[in-house]
mmCIF file of C-alpha atoms in Angstrom:
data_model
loop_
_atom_site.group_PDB
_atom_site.id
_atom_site.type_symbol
_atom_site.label_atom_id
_atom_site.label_comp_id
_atom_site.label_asym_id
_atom_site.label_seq_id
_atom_site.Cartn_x
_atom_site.Cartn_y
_atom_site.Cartn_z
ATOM 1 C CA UNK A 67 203.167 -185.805 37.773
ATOM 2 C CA UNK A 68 204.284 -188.497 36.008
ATOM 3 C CA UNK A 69 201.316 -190.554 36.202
ATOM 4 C CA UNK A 70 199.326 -187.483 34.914
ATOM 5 C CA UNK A 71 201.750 -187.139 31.801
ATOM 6 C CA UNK A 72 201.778 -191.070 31.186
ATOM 7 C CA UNK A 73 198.024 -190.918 30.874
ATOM 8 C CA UNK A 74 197.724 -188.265 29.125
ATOM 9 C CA UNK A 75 199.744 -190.068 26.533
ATOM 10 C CA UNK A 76 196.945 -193.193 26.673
ATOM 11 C CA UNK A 77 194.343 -190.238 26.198
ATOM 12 C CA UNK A 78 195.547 -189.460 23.046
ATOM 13 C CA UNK A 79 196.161 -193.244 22.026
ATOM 14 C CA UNK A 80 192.506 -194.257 23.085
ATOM 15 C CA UNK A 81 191.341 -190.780 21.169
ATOM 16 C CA UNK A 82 193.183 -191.572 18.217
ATOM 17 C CA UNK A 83 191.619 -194.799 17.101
ATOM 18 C CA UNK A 84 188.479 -193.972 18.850
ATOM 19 C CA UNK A 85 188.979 -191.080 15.774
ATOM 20 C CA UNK A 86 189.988 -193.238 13.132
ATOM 21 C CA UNK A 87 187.200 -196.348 14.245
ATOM 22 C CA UNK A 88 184.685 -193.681 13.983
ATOM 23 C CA UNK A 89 186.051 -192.280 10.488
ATOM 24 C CA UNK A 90 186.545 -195.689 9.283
ATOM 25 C CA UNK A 91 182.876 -196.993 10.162
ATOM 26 C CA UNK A 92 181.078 -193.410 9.002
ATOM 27 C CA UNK A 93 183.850 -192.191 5.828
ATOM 28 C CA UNK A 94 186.328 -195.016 4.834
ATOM 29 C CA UNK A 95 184.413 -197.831 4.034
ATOM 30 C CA UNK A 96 181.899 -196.560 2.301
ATOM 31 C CA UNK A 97 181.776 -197.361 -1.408
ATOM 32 C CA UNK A 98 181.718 -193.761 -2.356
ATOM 33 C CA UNK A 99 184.668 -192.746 -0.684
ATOM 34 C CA UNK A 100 186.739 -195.834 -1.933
ATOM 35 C CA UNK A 101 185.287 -195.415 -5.614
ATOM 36 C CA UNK A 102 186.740 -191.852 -5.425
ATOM 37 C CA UNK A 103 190.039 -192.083 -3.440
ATOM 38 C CA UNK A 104 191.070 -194.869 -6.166
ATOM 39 C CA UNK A 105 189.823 -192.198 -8.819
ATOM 40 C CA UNK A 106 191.582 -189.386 -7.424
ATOM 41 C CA UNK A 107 195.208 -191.646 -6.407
ATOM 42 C CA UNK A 108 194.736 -193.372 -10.421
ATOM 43 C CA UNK A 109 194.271 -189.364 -11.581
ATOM 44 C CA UNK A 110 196.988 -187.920 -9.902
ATOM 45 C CA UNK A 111 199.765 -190.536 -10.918
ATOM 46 C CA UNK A 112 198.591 -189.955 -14.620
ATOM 47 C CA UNK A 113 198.703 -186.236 -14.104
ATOM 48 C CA UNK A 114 202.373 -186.572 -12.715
ATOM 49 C CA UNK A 115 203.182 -188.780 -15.402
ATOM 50 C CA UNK A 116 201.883 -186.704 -18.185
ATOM 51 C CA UNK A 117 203.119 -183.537 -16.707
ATOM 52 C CA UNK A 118 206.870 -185.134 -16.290
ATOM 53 C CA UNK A 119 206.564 -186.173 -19.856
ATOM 54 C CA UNK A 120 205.037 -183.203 -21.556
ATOM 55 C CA UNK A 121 206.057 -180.397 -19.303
ATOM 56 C CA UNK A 122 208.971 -179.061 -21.148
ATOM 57 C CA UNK A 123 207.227 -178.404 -24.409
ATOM 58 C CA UNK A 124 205.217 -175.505 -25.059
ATOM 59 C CA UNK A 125 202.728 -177.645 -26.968
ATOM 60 C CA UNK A 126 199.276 -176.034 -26.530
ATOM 61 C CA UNK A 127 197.397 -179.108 -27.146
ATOM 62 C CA UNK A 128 199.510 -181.093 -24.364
ATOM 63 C CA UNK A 129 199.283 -178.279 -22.202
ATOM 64 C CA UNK A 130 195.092 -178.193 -22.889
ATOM 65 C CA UNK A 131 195.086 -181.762 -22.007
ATOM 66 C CA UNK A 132 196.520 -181.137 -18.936
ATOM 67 C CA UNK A 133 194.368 -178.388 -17.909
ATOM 68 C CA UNK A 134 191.523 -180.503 -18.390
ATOM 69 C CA UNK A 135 192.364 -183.418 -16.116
ATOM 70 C CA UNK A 136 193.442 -180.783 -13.374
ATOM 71 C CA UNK A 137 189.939 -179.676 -13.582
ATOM 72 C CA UNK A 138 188.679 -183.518 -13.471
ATOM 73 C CA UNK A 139 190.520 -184.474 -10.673
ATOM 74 C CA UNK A 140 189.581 -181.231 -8.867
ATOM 75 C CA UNK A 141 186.223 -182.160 -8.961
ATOM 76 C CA UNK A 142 187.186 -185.331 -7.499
ATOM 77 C CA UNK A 143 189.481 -183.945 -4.677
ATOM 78 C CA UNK A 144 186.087 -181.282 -4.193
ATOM 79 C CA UNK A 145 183.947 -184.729 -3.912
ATOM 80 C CA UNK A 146 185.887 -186.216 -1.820
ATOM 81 C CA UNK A 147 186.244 -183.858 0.708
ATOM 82 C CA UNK A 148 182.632 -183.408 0.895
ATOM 83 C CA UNK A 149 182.231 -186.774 1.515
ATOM 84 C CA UNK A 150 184.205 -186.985 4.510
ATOM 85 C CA UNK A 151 182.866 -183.564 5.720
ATOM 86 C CA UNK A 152 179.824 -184.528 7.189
ATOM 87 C CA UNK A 153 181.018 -187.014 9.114
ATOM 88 C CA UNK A 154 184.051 -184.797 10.418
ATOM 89 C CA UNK A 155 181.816 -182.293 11.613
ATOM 90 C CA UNK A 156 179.984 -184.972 14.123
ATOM 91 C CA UNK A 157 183.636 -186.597 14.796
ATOM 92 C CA UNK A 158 184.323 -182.894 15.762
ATOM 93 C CA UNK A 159 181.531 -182.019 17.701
ATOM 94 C CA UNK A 160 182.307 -185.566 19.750
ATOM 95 C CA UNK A 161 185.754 -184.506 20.369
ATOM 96 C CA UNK A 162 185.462 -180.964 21.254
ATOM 97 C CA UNK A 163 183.503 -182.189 24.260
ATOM 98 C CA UNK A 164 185.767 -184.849 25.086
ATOM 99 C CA UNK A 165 188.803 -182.439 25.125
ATOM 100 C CA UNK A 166 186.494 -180.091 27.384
ATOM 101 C CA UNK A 167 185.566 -182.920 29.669
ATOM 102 C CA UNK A 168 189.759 -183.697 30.302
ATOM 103 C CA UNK A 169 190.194 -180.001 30.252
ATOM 104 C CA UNK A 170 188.018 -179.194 33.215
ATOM 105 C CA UNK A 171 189.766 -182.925 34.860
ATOM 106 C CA UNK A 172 193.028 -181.546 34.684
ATOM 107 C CA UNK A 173 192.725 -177.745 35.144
ATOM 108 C CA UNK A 174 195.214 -176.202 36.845
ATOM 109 C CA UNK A 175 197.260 -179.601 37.143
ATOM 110 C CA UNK A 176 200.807 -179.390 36.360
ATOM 111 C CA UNK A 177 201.504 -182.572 33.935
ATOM 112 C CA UNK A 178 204.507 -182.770 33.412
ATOM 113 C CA UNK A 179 207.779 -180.264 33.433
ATOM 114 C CA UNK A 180 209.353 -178.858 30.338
ATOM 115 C CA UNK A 181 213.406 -179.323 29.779
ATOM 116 C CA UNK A 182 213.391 -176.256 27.735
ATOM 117 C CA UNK A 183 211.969 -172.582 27.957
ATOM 118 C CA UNK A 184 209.379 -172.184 25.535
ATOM 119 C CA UNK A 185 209.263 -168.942 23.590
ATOM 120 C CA UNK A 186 206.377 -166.363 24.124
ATOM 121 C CA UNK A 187 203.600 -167.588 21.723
ATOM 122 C CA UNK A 188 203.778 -171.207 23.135
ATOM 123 C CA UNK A 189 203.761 -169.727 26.636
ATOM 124 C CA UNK A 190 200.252 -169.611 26.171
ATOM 125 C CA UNK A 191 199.107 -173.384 25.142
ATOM 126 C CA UNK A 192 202.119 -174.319 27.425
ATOM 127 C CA UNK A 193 201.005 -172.640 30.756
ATOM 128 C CA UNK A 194 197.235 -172.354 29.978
ATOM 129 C CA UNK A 195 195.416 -172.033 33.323
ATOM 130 C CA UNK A 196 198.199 -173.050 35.291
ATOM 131 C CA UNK A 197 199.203 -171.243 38.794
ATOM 132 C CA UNK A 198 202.530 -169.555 39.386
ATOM 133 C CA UNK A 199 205.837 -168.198 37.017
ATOM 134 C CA UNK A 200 207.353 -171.213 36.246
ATOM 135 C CA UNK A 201 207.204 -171.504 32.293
ATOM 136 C CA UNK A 202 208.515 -174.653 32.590
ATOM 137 C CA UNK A 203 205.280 -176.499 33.591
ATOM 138 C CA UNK A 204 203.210 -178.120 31.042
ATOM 139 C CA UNK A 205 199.825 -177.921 30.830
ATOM 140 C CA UNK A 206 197.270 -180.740 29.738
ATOM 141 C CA UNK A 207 196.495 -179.176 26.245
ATOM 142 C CA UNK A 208 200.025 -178.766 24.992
ATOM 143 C CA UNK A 209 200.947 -182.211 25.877
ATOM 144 C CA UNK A 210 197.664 -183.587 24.484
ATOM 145 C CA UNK A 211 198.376 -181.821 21.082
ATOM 146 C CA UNK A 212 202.212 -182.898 21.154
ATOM 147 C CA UNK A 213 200.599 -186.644 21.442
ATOM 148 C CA UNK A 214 197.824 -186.277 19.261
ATOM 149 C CA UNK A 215 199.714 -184.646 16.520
ATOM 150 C CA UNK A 216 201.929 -187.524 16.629
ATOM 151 C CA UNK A 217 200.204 -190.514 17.521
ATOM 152 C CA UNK A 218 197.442 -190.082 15.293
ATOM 153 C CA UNK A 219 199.403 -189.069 12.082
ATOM 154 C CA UNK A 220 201.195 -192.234 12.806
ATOM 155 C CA UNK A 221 198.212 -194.781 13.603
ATOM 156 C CA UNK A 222 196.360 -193.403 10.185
ATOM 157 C CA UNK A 223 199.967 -194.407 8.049
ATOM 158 C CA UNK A 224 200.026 -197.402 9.775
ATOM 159 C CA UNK A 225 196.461 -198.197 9.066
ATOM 160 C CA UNK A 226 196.812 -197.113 5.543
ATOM 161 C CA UNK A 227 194.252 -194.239 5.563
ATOM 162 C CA UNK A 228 196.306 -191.312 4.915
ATOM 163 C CA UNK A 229 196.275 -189.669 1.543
ATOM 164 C CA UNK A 230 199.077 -190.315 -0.588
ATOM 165 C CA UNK A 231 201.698 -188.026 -1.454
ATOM 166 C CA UNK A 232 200.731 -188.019 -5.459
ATOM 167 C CA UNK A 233 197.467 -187.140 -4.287
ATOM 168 C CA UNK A 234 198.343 -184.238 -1.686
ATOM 169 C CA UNK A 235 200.741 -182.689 -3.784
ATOM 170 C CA UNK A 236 198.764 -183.063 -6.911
ATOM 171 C CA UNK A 237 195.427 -181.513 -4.537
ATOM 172 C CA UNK A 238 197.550 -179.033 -2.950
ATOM 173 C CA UNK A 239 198.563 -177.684 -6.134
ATOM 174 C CA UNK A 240 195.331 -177.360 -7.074
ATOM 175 C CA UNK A 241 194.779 -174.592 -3.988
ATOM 176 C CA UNK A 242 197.246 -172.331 -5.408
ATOM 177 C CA UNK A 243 197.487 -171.188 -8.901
ATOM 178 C CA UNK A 244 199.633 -172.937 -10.809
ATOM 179 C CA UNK A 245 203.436 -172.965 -10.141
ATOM 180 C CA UNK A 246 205.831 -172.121 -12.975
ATOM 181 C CA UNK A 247 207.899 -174.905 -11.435
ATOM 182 C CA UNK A 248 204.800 -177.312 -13.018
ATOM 183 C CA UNK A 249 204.925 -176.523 -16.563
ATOM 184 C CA UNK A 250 209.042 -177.084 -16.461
ATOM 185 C CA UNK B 10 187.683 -218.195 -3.900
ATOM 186 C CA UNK B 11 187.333 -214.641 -3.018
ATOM 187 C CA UNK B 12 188.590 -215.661 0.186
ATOM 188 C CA UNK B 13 191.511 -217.522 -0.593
ATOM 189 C CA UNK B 14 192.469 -213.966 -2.909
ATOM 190 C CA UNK B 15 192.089 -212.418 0.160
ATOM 191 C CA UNK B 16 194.315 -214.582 2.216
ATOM 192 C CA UNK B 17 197.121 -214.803 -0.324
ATOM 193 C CA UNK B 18 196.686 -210.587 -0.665
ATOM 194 C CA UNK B 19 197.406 -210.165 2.616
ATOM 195 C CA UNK B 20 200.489 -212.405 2.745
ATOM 196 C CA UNK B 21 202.002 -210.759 -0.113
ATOM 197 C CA UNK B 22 201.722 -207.397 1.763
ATOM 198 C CA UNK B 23 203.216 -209.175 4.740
ATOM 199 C CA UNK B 24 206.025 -210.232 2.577
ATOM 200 C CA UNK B 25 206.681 -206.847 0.497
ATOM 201 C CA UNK B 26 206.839 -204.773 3.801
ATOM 202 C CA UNK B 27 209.162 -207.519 5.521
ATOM 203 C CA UNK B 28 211.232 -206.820 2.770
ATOM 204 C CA UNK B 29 210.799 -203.040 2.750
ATOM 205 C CA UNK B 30 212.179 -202.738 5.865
ATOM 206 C CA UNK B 31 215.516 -205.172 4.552
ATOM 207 C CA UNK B 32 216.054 -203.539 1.758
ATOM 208 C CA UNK B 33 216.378 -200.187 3.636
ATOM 209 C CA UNK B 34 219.595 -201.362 5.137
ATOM 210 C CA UNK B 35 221.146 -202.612 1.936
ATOM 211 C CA UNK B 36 223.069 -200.243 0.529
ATOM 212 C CA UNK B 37 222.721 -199.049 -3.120
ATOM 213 C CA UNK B 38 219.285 -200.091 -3.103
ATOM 214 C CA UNK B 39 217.381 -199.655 -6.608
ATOM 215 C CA UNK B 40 214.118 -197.916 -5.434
ATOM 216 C CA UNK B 41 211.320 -197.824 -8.528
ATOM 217 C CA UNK B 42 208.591 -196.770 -6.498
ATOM 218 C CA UNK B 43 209.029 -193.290 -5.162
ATOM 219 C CA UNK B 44 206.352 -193.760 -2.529
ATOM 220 C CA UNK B 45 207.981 -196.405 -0.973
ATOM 221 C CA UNK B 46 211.328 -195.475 -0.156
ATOM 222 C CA UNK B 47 209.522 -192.035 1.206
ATOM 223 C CA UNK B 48 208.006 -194.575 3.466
ATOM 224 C CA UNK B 49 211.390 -195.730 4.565
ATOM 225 C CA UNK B 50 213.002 -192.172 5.357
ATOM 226 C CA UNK B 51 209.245 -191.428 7.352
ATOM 227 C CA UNK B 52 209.463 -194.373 9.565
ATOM 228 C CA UNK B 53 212.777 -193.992 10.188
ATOM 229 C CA UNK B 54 212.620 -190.615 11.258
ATOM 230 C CA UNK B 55 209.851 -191.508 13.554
ATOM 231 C CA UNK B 56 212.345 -193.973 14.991
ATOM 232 C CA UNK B 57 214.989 -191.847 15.210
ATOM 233 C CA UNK B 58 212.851 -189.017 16.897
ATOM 234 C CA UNK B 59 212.227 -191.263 20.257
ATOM 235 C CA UNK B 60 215.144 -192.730 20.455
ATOM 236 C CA UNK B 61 216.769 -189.081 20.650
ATOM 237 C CA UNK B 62 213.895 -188.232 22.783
ATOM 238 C CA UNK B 63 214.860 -190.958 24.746
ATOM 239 C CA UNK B 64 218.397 -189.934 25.193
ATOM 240 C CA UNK B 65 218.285 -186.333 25.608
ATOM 241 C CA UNK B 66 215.897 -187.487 28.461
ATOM 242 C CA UNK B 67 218.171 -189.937 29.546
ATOM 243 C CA UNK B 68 220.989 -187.419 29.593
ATOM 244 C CA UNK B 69 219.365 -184.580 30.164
ATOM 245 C CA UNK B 70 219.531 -182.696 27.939
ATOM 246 C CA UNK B 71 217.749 -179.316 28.299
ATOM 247 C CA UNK B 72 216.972 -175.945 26.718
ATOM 248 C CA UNK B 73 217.054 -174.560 23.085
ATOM 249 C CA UNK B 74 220.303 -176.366 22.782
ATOM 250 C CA UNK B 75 218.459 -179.428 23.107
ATOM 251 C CA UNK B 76 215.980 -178.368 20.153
ATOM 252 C CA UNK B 77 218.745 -177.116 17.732
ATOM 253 C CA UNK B 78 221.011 -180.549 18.478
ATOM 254 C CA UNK B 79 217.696 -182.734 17.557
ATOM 255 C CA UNK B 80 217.071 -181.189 14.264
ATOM 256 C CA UNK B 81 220.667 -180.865 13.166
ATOM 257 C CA UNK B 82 221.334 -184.669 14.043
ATOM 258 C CA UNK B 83 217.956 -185.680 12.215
ATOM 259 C CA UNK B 84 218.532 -183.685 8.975
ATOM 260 C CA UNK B 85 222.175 -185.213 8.933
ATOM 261 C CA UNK B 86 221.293 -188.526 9.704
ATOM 262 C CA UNK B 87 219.054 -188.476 7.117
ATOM 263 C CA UNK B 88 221.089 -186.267 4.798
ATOM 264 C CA UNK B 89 224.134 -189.421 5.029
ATOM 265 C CA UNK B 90 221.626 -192.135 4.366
ATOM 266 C CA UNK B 91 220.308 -190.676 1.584
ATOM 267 C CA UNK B 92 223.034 -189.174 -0.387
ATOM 268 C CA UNK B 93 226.269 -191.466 1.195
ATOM 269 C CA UNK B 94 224.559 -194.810 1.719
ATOM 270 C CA UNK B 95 221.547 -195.481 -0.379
ATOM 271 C CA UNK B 96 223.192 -192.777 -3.317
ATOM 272 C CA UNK B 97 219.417 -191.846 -4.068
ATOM 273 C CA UNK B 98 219.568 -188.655 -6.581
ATOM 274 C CA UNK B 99 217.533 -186.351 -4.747
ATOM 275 C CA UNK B 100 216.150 -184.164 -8.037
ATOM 276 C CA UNK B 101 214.081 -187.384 -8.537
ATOM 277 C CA UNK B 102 212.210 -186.459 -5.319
ATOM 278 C CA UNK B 103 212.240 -182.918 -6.136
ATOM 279 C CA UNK B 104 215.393 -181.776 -3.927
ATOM 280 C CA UNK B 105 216.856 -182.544 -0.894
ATOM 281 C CA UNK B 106 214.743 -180.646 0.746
ATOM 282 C CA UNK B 107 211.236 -182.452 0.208
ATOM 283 C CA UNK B 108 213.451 -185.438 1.478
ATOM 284 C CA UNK B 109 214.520 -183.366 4.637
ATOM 285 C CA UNK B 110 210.674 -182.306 5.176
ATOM 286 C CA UNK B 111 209.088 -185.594 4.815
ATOM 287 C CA UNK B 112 208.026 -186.541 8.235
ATOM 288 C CA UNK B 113 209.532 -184.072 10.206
ATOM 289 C CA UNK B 114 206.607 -182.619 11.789
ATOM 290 C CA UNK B 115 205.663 -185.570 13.421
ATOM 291 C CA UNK B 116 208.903 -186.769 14.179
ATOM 292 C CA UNK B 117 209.589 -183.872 16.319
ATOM 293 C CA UNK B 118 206.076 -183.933 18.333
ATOM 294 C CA UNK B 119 207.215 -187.361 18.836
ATOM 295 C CA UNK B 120 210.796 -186.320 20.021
ATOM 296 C CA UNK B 121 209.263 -183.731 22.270
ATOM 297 C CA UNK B 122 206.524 -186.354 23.860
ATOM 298 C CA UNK B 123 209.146 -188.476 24.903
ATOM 299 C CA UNK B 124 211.701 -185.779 25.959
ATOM 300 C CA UNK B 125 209.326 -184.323 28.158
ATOM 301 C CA UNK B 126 208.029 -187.456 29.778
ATOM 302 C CA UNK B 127 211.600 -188.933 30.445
ATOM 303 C CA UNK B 128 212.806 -185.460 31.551
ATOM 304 C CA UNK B 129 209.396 -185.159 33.932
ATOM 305 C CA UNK B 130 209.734 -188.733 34.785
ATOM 306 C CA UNK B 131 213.927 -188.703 35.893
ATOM 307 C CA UNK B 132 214.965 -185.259 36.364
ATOM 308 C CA UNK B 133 211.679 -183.041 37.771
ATOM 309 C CA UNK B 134 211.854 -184.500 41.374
ATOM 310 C CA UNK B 135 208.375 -184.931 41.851
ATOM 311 C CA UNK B 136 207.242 -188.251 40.355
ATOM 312 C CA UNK B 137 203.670 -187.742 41.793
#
């Protein structure tokens, strides 16, 4: 069992920068994308900036200005993710039947044993094809997502591709409609 | 020329993290960029997650007491480093609990990982 669970781990590792090689050839070097993550990191620092320095007045012309680079660096952020789209899609497509492949390998193996019961809704990822009662045995998926969620996170900070924080929270604003909490 | 930019870029990154990862354990320390001392508390909660997983493994710990304990001794771990040793005012970072968010996620898929291997590995009794 503990074989299983110690290669599963590998899995994930070997998955992982297989992931981020393949992004990195197809997405990050490309001029494109680096022309418009600097655009989009450069935009959303001097959105931050202005909106820390302007946001407590009620100045319509500041608060125009501001409008108007949200709608700039929206653009961007909608660029940007179309850029990496395509390629996700194939990265998807590979990995779908990779996870398929180790699915059928390890169905109905018992990988490893849980120290704790989990509740209901993860009984399901948890015990996923497995024989028997026992909640406490782990299935290949759930540990393979526990890894993956955070070995990869990890490798892509420590290979410097994740967004930045400016940027996500500046993007992720941009989802919603605007917060009171922003014009403050 | 290019090359020798390259070469000296690269060291200077060597050098800032080196002393990223110093200044974290000085206490008191002046932190202009935002970004990077987020870095710190990430990383460190990514440490702290196996090393718990590692113990409560070890131990073993098991069950939703096991759960509650990790998060409770990560958020106050992190909690004391931030407001008792590095005196950081947390509005700056938009309250304490961004700070208390940042990372977590992955923290605790690592803690889990490496609970559930040392806990399959020591206290399952079946190794194969």
């Amino acid at each position: 069992m503990w074989s299983d669970s110690l290669l599963i781990v590998f899995i994930s590792i070997c998955t992982a920068f297989l992931g981020e090689g393949l992004t990195w050839i197809l997405v990050y070097r490309t001029e494109k994308y680096q022309k418009l993550k600097v655009e989009v990191e450069r935009q959303s620092k001097k959105l931050e900036k202005r909106k820390e320095a302007h946001g407590d007045s009620l100045d319509k012309q500041h608060k125009k200005k501001i409008e108007r680079e949200e709608e700039r660096l929206k653009n961007n952020n909608r660029d940007l993710s179309l850029v990496k789209m395509k390629s996700m899609f194939a990265i998807g497509f590979a990995f779908t039947a990779l996870l398929s492949m180790f699915n059928s390998i390890f169905d109905g193996r018992v990988v490893a044993k849980l120290p704790f019961y989990p509740i209901s809704w993860v009984q399901g990822l948890s015990h996923r094809n497995l024989p028997g009662d026992d909640y406490t045995d782990c299935s290949f998926i759930f540990l393979y997502i526990l890894c993956t969620m955070s070995i990869r996170q990890n490798i892509q900070k420590l290979l410097g591709f994740a967004p930045s924080r400016v940027a996500s929270k500046q993007g992720g604003a941009l989802f919603g409609a605007p917060s009171p909490a922003q014009f403050k | 020329m290019s090359a020798k930019n390259k070469s000296s870029d690269i060291a200077n990154k060597g050098k800032s993290s080196v002393s990223l990862w110093k200044r974290a354990f000085i206490a008191n320390e002046e932190w202009d960029d935002k970004e990077e001392f987020l870095d710190v508390i990430y990383w460190m909660r990514q440490i702290i997650g196996i090393i718990l997983g590692l113990c409560w493994g070890l131990l073993p710990l098991k069950g939703f007491f096991g759960l509650v304990l990790f998060v409770l001794v990560n958020a106050a771990v992190i909690y004391v480093y931030v407001s008792n040793f590095q005196n950081i005012d947390e509005e700056e970072y938009g309250g304490m609990w961004e700070i208390t968010k940042e990372g977590f996620m992955t923290s605790f898929a690592g803690f889990l990982v490496t609970w559930i291997i040392m806990y399959t590995g020591l206290h399952s009794g079946s190794l194969l």
